[in-house]
Rosetta silent file (secondary structure, phi, psi, omega in degrees, C-alpha in Angstrom):
SEQUENCE: MKRIALSLVLTLAFTSASLAQGRPSTLSRSCAANQQSVRANGAIVLGTGGYTYDRFVAHRGFCQFDEYADPAWVPARDTPQCFIGYRCKSGPFWDD
SCORE:     score description
SCORE:     0.000 S_00000001
   1 L     0.000  -39.370  178.758    0.000    0.000    0.000 S_00000001
   2 H   -64.504  -35.871 -179.830    2.861    2.363    0.803 S_00000001
   3 H   -64.021  -41.485  179.154    4.396    1.634   -2.567 S_00000001
   4 H   -65.972  -43.265  179.978    1.180    2.608   -4.380 S_00000001
   5 H   -64.067  -42.571  179.365    0.834    5.814   -2.371 S_00000001
   6 H   -64.120  -42.528  179.487    4.457    6.737   -3.007 S_00000001
   7 H   -65.824  -36.359  177.225    4.135    6.099   -6.725 S_00000001
   8 H   -65.119  -43.923  179.655    0.963    8.213   -6.850 S_00000001
   9 H   -63.200  -44.684  179.532    2.656   11.103   -5.039 S_00000001
  10 H   -64.765  -40.109  178.458    5.685   10.976   -7.344 S_00000001
  11 H   -62.213  -45.127  178.929    3.495   10.825  -10.448 S_00000001
  12 H   -65.050  -38.195  179.969    1.513   13.868   -9.327 S_00000001
  13 H   -64.433  -45.274  179.966    4.696   15.774   -8.455 S_00000001
  14 H   -69.446  -35.294  179.179    6.243   15.191  -11.890 S_00000001
  15 H   -66.959  -46.215 -178.956    2.973   15.968  -13.687 S_00000001
  16 H   -67.782  -32.653  177.745    2.421   19.259  -11.878 S_00000001
  17 H   -66.496  -37.138 -179.966    6.043   20.276  -12.449 S_00000001
  18 H   -74.295  -25.524  178.209    5.680   19.781  -16.185 S_00000001
  19 H   -77.606  -24.053 -177.457    2.460   21.808  -16.262 S_00000001
  20 L   -91.561   57.758  179.625    4.077   24.755  -14.494 S_00000001
  21 L   -82.733  143.813  177.232    6.245   25.817  -17.392 S_00000001
  22 L   -76.025  153.956  178.858    7.484   29.376  -17.543 S_00000001
  23 L   -85.123  145.712  178.312    6.411   31.611  -20.397 S_00000001
  24 L   -63.482  145.808  178.141    9.070   32.659  -22.913 S_00000001
  25 E  -100.487  134.643  177.959   10.425   36.172  -22.487 S_00000001
  26 H   -66.020  -27.727 -177.768   10.624   38.489  -25.486 S_00000001
  27 H   -70.221  -26.607 -176.776   13.786   40.009  -24.020 S_00000001
  28 H   -94.830   -0.463 -177.832   15.739   36.759  -24.175 S_00000001
  29 L  -124.687  157.801  179.231   14.784   35.915  -27.774 S_00000001
  30 L   -71.307  162.495  178.425   15.359   37.581  -31.129 S_00000001
  31 H   -58.898  -45.444 -179.199   12.648   39.610  -32.812 S_00000001
  32 H   -62.286  -38.685  179.247   12.271   36.977  -35.545 S_00000001
  33 H   -66.437  -40.125  177.282   11.883   34.171  -32.981 S_00000001
  34 H   -64.213  -44.614  178.694    9.153   36.109  -31.143 S_00000001
  35 H   -61.936  -41.495 -179.674    7.305   36.814  -34.396 S_00000001
  36 H   -64.141  -38.080  178.558    7.554   33.164  -35.402 S_00000001
  37 H   -62.027  -42.374  179.513    6.088   32.037  -32.051 S_00000001
  38 H   -66.192  -46.199 -179.831    3.052   34.270  -32.546 S_00000001
  39 H   -63.428  -43.142 -176.186    2.544   33.144  -36.156 S_00000001
  40 H   -68.803  -36.162 -176.675    3.010   29.449  -35.351 S_00000001
  41 H   -94.818  -21.345 -176.504    0.658   29.432  -32.340 S_00000001
  42 L    84.599  -49.363  176.415   -1.864   32.023  -33.463 S_00000001
  43 E  -144.965  133.482 -177.177   -2.175   33.251  -29.873 S_00000001
  44 E  -152.761  147.924  174.807    0.487   33.032  -27.173 S_00000001
  45 E   -97.485  126.030 -179.629    1.331   34.593  -23.810 S_00000001
  46 E  -127.106  143.228  173.536    4.849   36.018  -23.680 S_00000001
  47 E   -75.039  143.217 -177.880    6.752   37.756  -20.903 S_00000001
  48 E  -118.852   12.979  178.131    7.771   41.302  -21.770 S_00000001
  49 E   127.381  132.994 -179.906   10.210   42.000  -18.928 S_00000001
  50 L    60.269 -126.300  179.643   10.234   41.511  -15.193 S_00000001
  51 L  -101.488   14.626 -178.879    6.819   40.352  -14.020 S_00000001
  52 E   -95.203  148.843  179.412    4.917   41.728  -17.013 S_00000001
  53 E  -156.133  165.474  177.034    3.346   39.630  -19.730 S_00000001
  54 E  -156.971  164.660  177.593    0.670   39.863  -22.386 S_00000001
  55 E   -99.094  126.678 -179.304   -1.242   37.760  -24.883 S_00000001
  56 E  -115.593  142.286 -177.399   -0.237   38.301  -28.493 S_00000001
  57 E  -126.112  156.310  179.891   -2.214   37.156  -31.526 S_00000001
  58 L   -77.853  -32.974  179.492   -1.440   36.701  -35.215 S_00000001
  59 L  -162.153  174.219 -174.858   -4.663   38.364  -36.411 S_00000001
  60 H   -59.679  -23.165  179.468   -8.120   39.511  -35.325 S_00000001
  61 H   -60.280  -16.518  178.952   -9.535   35.989  -35.685 S_00000001
  62 H   -96.189    3.051  176.877   -7.982   35.158  -32.297 S_00000001
  63 L   -97.523  161.429  174.993   -9.830   37.995  -30.535 S_00000001
  64 L   -73.557  165.822 -173.813  -13.348   37.876  -29.124 S_00000001
  65 L   -61.487  -27.775 -178.651  -16.194   39.352  -31.184 S_00000001
  66 L   -97.508   16.378  179.550  -16.217   42.619  -29.182 S_00000001
  67 E  -117.232  158.961  174.602  -12.449   43.126  -29.430 S_00000001
  68 E  -124.407  160.132 -179.404  -10.180   44.537  -32.108 S_00000001
  69 E   -91.217  119.287 -179.971   -6.543   43.760  -32.942 S_00000001
  70 E  -106.493  127.536 -178.807   -4.159   46.527  -31.890 S_00000001
  71 E   -54.754  137.998 -176.344   -0.582   46.415  -33.273 S_00000001
  72 E  -119.904  130.975  176.706    1.907   45.315  -30.587 S_00000001
  73 E  -119.966  131.432 -178.259    5.551   46.312  -30.286 S_00000001
  74 E  -131.806  157.641  173.226    7.773   44.641  -27.668 S_00000001
  75 L   -75.119  140.866  177.601   11.431   44.760  -26.655 S_00000001
  76 L  -128.235  172.112 -178.696   13.492   41.860  -28.012 S_00000001
  77 L   -60.219  -37.170 -173.770   17.088   40.710  -27.554 S_00000001
  78 L  -104.568   -2.674  179.310   18.212   42.311  -30.822 S_00000001
  79 L  -154.854  142.250 -179.641   15.932   45.353  -31.062 S_00000001
  80 L   -73.075  -24.175  178.406   14.224   47.701  -28.577 S_00000001
  81 L  -136.416  109.783 -177.264   10.950   47.766  -30.567 S_00000001
  82 E  -118.862  124.469  174.799    9.873   44.663  -32.448 S_00000001
  83 E   -72.072  115.807 -173.748    6.497   44.320  -34.186 S_00000001
  84 E  -104.591  -21.347 -175.843    5.329   40.972  -32.824 S_00000001
  85 E   148.087 -128.839 -175.303    1.712   40.867  -33.949 S_00000001
  86 E  -137.260  158.344  169.262   -1.362   42.203  -32.187 S_00000001
  87 E  -112.641  144.002  176.197   -3.015   42.522  -28.769 S_00000001
  88 E   -84.060  124.937  178.726   -6.773   42.123  -28.419 S_00000001
  89 E  -115.588  146.257 -177.940   -8.346   45.294  -27.043 S_00000001
  90 E   -75.569  147.902  174.155  -11.917   45.664  -25.790 S_00000001
  91 L    79.910  164.439  176.983  -14.542   47.675  -27.634 S_00000001
  92 L   -67.355  144.882 -174.812  -14.648   49.096  -31.116 S_00000001
  93 L   -68.880  -17.406 -179.235  -11.455   50.924  -32.064 S_00000001
  94 L   -86.077   -7.943  176.810  -13.304   54.148  -32.958 S_00000001
  95 L   -85.163  144.447  175.957  -14.631   54.644  -29.382 S_00000001
  96 L  -108.942    0.000    0.000  -12.558   56.664  -26.913 S_00000001
């Protein structure tokens, strides 16, 4: 019985550790690598420095119906301002 309990605990520990993966940081990767991640995934959460992060999308199709795609520029390893794709913003873009 102890063997089963121990194996269950170890299985859960390894499973939860693999689920708690860190998000890639735009600062540690090149601009091209960041752009490729957004294009390949369609929508991805990336760290943008320190404890900040955001969700970036390839096009408006990854936003909700009441959101619009706003161009997103982030710092990258090789450039201070890299066009990475878009962020989904709430409301129509013509409202202030």
